[in-house]
JSON list of C-alpha atoms and ligand atoms in Angstrom, two decimals:
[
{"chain": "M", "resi": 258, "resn": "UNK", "atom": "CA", "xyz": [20.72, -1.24, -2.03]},
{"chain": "M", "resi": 259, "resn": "UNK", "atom": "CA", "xyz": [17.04, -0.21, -1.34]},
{"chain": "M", "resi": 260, "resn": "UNK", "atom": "CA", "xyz": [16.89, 1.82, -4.43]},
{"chain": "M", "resi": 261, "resn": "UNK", "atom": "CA", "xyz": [17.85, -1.45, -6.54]},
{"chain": "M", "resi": 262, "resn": "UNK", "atom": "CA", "xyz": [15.46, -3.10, -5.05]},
{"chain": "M", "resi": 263, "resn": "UNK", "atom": "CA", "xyz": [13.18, -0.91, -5.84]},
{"chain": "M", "resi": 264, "resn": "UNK", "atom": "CA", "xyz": [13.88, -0.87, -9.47]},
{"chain": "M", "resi": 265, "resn": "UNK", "atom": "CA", "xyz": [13.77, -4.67, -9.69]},
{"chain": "M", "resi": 266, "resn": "UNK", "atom": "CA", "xyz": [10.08, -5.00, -7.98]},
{"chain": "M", "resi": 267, "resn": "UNK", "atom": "CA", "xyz": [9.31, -1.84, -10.65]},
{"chain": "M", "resi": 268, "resn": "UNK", "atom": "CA", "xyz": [10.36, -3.66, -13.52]},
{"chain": "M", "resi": 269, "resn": "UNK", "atom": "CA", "xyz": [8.76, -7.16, -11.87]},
{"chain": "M", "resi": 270, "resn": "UNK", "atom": "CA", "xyz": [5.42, -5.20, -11.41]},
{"chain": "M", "resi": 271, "resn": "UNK", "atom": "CA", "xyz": [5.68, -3.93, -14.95]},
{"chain": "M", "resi": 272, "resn": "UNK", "atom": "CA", "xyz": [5.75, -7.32, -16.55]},
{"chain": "M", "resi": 273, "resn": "UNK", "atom": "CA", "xyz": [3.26, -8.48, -14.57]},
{"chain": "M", "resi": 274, "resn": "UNK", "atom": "CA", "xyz": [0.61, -5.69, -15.69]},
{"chain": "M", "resi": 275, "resn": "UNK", "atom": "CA", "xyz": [1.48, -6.84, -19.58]},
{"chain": "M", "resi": 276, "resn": "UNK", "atom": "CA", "xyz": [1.17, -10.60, -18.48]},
{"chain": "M", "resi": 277, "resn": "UNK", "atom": "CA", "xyz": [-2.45, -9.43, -16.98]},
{"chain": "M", "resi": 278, "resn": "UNK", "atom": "CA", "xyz": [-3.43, -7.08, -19.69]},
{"chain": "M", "resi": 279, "resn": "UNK", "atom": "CA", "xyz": [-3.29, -9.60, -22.60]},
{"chain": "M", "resi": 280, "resn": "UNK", "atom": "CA", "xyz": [-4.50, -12.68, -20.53]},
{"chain": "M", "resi": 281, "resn": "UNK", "atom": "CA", "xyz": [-7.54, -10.19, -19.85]},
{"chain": "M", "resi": 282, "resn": "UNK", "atom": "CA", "xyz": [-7.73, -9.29, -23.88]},
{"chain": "M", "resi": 283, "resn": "UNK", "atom": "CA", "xyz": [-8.25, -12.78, -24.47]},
{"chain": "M", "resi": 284, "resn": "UNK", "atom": "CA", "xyz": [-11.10, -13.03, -21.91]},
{"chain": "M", "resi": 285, "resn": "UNK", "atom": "CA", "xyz": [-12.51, -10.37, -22.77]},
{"chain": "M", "resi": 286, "resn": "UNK", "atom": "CA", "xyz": [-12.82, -9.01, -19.65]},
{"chain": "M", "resi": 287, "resn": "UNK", "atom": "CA", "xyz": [-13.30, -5.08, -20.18]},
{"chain": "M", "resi": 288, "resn": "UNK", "atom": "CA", "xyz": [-13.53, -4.20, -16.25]},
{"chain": "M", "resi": 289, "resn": "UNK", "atom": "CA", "xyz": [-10.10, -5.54, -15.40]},
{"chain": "M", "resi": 290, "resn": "UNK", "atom": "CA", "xyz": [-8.83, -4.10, -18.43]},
{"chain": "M", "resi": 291, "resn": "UNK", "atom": "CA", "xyz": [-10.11, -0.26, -17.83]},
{"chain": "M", "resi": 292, "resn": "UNK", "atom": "CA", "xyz": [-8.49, -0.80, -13.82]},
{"chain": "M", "resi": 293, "resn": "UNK", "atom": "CA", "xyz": [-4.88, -1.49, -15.45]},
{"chain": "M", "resi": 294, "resn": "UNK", "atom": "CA", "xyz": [-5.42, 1.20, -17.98]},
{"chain": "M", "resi": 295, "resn": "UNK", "atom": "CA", "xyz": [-5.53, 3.70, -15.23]},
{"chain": "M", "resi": 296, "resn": "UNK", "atom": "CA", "xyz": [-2.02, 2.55, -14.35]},
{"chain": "M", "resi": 297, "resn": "UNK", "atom": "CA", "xyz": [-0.31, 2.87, -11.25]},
{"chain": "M", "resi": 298, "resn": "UNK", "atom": "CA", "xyz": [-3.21, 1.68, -8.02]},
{"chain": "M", "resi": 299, "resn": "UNK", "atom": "CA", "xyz": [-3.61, 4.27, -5.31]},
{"chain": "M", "resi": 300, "resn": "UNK", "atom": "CA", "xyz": [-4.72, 4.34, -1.88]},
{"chain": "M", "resi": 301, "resn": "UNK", "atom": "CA", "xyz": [-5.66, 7.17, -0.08]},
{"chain": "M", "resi": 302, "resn": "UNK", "atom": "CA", "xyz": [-5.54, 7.32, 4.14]},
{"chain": "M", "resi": 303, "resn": "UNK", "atom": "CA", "xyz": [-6.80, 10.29, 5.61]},
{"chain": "M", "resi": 304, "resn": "UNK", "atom": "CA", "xyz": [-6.18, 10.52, 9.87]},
{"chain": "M", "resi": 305, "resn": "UNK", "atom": "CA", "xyz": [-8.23, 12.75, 12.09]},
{"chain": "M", "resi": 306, "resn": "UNK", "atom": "CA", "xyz": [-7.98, 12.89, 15.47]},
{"chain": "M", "resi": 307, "resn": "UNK", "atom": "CA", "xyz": [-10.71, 10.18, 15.66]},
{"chain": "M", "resi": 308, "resn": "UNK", "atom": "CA", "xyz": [-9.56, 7.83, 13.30]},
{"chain": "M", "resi": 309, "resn": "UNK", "atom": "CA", "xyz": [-8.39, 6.30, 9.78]},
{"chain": "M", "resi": 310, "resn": "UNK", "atom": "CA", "xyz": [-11.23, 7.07, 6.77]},
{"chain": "M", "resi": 311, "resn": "UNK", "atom": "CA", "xyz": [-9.88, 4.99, 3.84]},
{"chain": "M", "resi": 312, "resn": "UNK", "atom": "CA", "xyz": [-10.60, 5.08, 0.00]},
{"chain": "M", "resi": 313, "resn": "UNK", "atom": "CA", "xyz": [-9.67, 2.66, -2.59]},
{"chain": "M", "resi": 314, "resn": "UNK", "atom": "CA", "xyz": [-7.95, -0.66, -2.73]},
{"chain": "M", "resi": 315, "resn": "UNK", "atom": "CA", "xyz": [-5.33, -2.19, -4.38]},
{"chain": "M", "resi": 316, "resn": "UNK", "atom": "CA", "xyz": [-4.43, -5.38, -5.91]},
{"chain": "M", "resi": 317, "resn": "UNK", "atom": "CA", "xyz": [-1.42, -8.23, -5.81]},
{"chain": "M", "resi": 318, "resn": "UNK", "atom": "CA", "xyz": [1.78, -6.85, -6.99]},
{"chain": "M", "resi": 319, "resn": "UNK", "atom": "CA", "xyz": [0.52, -3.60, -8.40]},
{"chain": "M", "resi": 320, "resn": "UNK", "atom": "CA", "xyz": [2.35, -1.01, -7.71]},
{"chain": "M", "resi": 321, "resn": "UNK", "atom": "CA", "xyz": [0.36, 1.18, -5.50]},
{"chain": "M", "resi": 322, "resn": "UNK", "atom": "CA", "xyz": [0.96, 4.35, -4.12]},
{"chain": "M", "resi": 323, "resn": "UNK", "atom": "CA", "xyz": [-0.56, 5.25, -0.63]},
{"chain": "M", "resi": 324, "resn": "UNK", "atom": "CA", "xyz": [-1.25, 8.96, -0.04]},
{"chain": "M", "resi": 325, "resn": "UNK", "atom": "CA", "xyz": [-1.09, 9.63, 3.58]},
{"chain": "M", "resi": 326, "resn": "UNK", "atom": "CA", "xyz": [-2.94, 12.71, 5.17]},
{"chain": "M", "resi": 327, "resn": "UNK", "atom": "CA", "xyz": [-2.87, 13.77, 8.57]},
{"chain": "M", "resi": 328, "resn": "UNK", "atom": "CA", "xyz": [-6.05, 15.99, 8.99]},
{"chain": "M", "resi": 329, "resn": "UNK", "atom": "CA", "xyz": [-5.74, 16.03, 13.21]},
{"chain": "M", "resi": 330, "resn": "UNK", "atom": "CA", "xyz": [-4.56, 18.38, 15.15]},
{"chain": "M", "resi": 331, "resn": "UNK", "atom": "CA", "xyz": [-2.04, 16.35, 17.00]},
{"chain": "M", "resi": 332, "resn": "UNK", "atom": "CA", "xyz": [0.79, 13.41, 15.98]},
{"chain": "M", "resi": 333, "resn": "UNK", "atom": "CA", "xyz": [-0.22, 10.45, 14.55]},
{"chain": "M", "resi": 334, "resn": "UNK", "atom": "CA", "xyz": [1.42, 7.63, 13.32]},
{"chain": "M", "resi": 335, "resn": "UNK", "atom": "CA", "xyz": [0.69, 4.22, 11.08]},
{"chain": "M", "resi": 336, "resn": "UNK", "atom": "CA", "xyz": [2.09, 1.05, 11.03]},
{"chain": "M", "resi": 337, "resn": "UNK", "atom": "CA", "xyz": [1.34, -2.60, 9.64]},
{"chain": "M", "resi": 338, "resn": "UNK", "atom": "CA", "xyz": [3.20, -5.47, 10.11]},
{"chain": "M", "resi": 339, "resn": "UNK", "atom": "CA", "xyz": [3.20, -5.64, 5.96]},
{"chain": "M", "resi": 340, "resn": "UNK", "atom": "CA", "xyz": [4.99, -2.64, 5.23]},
{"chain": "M", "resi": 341, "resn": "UNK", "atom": "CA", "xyz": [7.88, -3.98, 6.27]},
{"chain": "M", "resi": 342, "resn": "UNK", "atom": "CA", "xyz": [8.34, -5.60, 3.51]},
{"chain": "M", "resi": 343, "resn": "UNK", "atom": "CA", "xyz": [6.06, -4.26, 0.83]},
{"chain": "M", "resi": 344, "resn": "UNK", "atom": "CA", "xyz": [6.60, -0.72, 1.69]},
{"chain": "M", "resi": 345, "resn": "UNK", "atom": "CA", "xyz": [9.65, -0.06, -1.11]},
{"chain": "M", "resi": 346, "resn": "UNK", "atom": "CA", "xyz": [9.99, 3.21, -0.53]},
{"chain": "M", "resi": 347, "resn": "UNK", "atom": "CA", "xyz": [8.75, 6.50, 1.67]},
{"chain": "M", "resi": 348, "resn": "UNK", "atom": "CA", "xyz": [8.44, 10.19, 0.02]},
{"chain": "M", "resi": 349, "resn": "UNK", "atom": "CA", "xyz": [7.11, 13.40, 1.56]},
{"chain": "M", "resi": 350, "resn": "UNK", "atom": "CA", "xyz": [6.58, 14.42, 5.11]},
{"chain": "M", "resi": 351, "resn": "UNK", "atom": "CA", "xyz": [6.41, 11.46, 7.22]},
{"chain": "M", "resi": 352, "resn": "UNK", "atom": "CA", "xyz": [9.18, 10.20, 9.89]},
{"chain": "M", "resi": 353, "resn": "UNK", "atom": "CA", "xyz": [10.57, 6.81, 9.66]},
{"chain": "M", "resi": 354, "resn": "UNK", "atom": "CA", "xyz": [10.44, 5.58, 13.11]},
{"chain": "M", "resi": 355, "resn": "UNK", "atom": "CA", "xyz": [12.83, 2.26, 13.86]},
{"chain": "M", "resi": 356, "resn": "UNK", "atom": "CA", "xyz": [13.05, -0.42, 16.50]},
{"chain": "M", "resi": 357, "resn": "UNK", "atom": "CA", "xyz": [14.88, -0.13, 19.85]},
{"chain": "M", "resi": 358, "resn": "UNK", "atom": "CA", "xyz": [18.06, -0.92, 18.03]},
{"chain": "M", "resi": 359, "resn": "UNK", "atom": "CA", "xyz": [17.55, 1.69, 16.17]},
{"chain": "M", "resi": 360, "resn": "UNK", "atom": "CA", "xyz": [17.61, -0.45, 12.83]},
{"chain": "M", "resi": 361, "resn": "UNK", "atom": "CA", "xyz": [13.98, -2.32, 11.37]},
{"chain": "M", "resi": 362, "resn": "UNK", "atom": "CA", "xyz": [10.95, -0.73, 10.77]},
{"chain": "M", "resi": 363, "resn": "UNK", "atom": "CA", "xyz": [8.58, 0.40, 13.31]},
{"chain": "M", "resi": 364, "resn": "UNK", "atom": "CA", "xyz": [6.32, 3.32, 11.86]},
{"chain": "M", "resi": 365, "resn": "UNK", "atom": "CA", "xyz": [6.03, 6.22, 10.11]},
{"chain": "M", "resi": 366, "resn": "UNK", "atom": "CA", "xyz": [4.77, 9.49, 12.14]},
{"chain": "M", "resi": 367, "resn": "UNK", "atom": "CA", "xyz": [3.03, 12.35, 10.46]},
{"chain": "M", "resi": 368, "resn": "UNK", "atom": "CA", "xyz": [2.62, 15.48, 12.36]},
{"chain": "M", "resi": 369, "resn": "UNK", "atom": "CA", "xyz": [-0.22, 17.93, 11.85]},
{"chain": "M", "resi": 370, "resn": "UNK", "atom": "CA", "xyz": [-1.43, 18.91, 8.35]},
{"chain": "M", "resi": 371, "resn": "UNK", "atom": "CA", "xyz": [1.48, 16.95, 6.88]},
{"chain": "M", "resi": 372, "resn": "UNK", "atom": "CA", "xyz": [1.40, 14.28, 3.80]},
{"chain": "M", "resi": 373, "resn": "UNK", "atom": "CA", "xyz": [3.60, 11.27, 2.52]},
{"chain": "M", "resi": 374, "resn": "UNK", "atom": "CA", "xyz": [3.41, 8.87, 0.20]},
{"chain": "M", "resi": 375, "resn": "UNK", "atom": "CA", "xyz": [3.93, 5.43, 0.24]},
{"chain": "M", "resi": 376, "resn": "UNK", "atom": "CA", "xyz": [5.02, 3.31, -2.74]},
{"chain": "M", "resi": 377, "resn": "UNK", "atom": "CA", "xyz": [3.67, -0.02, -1.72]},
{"chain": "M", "resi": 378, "resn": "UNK", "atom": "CA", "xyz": [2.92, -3.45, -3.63]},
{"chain": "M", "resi": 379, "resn": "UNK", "atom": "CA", "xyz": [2.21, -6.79, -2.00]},
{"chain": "M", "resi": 380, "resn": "UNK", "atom": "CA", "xyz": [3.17, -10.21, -3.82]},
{"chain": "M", "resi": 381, "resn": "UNK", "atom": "CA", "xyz": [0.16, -12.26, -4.14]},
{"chain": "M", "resi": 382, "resn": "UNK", "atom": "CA", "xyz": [-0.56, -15.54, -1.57]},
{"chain": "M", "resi": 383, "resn": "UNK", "atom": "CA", "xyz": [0.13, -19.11, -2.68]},
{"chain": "M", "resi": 384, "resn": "UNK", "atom": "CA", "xyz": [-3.80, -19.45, -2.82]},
{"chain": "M", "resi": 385, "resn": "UNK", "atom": "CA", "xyz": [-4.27, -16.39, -4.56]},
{"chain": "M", "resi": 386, "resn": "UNK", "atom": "CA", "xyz": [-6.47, -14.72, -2.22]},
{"chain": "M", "resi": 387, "resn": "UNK", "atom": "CA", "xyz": [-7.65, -11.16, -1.32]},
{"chain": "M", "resi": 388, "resn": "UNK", "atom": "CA", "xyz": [-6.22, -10.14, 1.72]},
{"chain": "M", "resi": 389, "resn": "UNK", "atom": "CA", "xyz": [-6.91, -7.24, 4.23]},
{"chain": "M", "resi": 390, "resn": "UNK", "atom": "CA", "xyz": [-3.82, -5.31, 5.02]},
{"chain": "M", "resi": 391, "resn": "UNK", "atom": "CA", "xyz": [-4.06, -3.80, 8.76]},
{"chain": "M", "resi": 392, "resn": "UNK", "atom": "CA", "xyz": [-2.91, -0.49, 9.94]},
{"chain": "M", "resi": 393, "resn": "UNK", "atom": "CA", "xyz": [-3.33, 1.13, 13.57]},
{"chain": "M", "resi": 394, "resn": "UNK", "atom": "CA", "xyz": [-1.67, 4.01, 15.46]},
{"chain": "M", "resi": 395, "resn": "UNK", "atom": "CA", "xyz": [1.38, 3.11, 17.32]},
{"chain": "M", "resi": 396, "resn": "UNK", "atom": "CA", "xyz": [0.91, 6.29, 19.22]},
{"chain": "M", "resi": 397, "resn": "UNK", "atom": "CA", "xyz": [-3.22, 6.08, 19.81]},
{"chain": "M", "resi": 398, "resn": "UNK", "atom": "CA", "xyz": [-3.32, 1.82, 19.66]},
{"chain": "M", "resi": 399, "resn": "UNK", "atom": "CA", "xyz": [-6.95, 2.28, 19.43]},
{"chain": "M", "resi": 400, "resn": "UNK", "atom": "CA", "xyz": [-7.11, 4.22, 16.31]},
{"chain": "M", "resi": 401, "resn": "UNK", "atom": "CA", "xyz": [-6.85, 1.41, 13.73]},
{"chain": "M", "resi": 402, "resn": "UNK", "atom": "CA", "xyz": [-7.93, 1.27, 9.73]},
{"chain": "M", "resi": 403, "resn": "UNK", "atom": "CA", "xyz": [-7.36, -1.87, 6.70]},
{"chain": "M", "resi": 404, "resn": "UNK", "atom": "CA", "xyz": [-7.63, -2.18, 3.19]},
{"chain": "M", "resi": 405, "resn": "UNK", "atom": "CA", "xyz": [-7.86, -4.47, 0.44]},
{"chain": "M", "resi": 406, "resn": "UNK", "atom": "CA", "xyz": [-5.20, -6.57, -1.84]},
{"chain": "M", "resi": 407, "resn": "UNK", "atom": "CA", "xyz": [-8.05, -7.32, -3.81]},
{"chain": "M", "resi": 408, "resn": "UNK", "atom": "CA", "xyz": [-6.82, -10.76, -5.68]},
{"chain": "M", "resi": 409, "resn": "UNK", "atom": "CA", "xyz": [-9.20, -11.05, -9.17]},
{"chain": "M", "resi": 410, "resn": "UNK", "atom": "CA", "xyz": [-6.80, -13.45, -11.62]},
{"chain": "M", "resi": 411, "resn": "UNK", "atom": "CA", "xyz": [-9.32, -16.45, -10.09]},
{"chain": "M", "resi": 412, "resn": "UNK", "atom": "CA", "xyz": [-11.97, -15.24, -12.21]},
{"chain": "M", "resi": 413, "resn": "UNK", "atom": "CA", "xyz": [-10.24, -15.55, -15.57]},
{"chain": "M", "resi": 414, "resn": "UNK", "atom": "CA", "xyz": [-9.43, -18.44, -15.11]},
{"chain": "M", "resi": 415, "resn": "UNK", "atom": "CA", "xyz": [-6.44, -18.77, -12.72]},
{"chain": "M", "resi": 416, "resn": "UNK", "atom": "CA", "xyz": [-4.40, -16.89, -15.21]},
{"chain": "E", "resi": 729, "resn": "LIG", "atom": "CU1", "xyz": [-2.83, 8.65, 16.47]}
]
């Protein structure tokens, strides 16, 4: 079931980098085009024992893939009340931690010197704004980190 879904927002995400590649063609609009040429968005989270450093951004319903990186010498863990749903799938080292009932997303735990990747993308709002997408520690609350859904069709011309 989660792998179909998972094919369906892959195919969904596809035809919405065409639609956005030849409305930006016809605006001429040579930034946007060289970010979709690169292809698939990433994200990369790297945890120390302090904190979250981030690097990149990502846009709405790209599919973006989140590297990860625990750095620290102890656990540490991330969670965001969006990847519960825009989170379509896990890979690599981190532990899916679930609710009390032992069913729902809670977090994902990384231990020491260990990587995963998250295969993420985040429908746009109805306004078609950029949105921040916060992330903290369930295990250190204090530790927290964000990035960007950076929304950019408003400049073409609502396209
Ligand atoms: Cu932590």
């Amino acid at each position: 079931m989660k792998a179909t879904m998972y094919v369906k927002n892959r195919l969904r995400v596809s035809l919405a980098m065409g639609a956005i590649v030849l409305t930006v063609m016809s605006f001429d609009g040579r930034s946007v085009v060289q970010a979709t040429d690169q292809g698939q968005m990433h994200v990369d989270i790297t945890i120390t024992d302090l904190g979250y450093s981030v690097k990149g951004h990502t846009m709405p319903d790209q599919l973006t893939s989140i590297t990860v990186r625990n750095n620290g010498t102890i656990p540490h863990g991330i969670t965001s009340p969006a990847f519960t749903t825009a989170v379509l799938k896990k890979e690599g080292d981190g532990v899916e931690m679930k609710d009390s009932q032992g069913k729902g997303y809670r977090a994902y735990h990384l231990q020491p010197g260990k990587t995963m990747t998250l295969h993420f993308s985040q429908a746009s709002t109805p306004d078609r704004t950029t949105t921040q997408v916060p992330f903290w520690c369930d295990l250190h609350t204090h530790m927290k980190g964000e990035f960007l859904v950076v929304e950019t069709r408003g400049e073409f011309g609502g396209g």
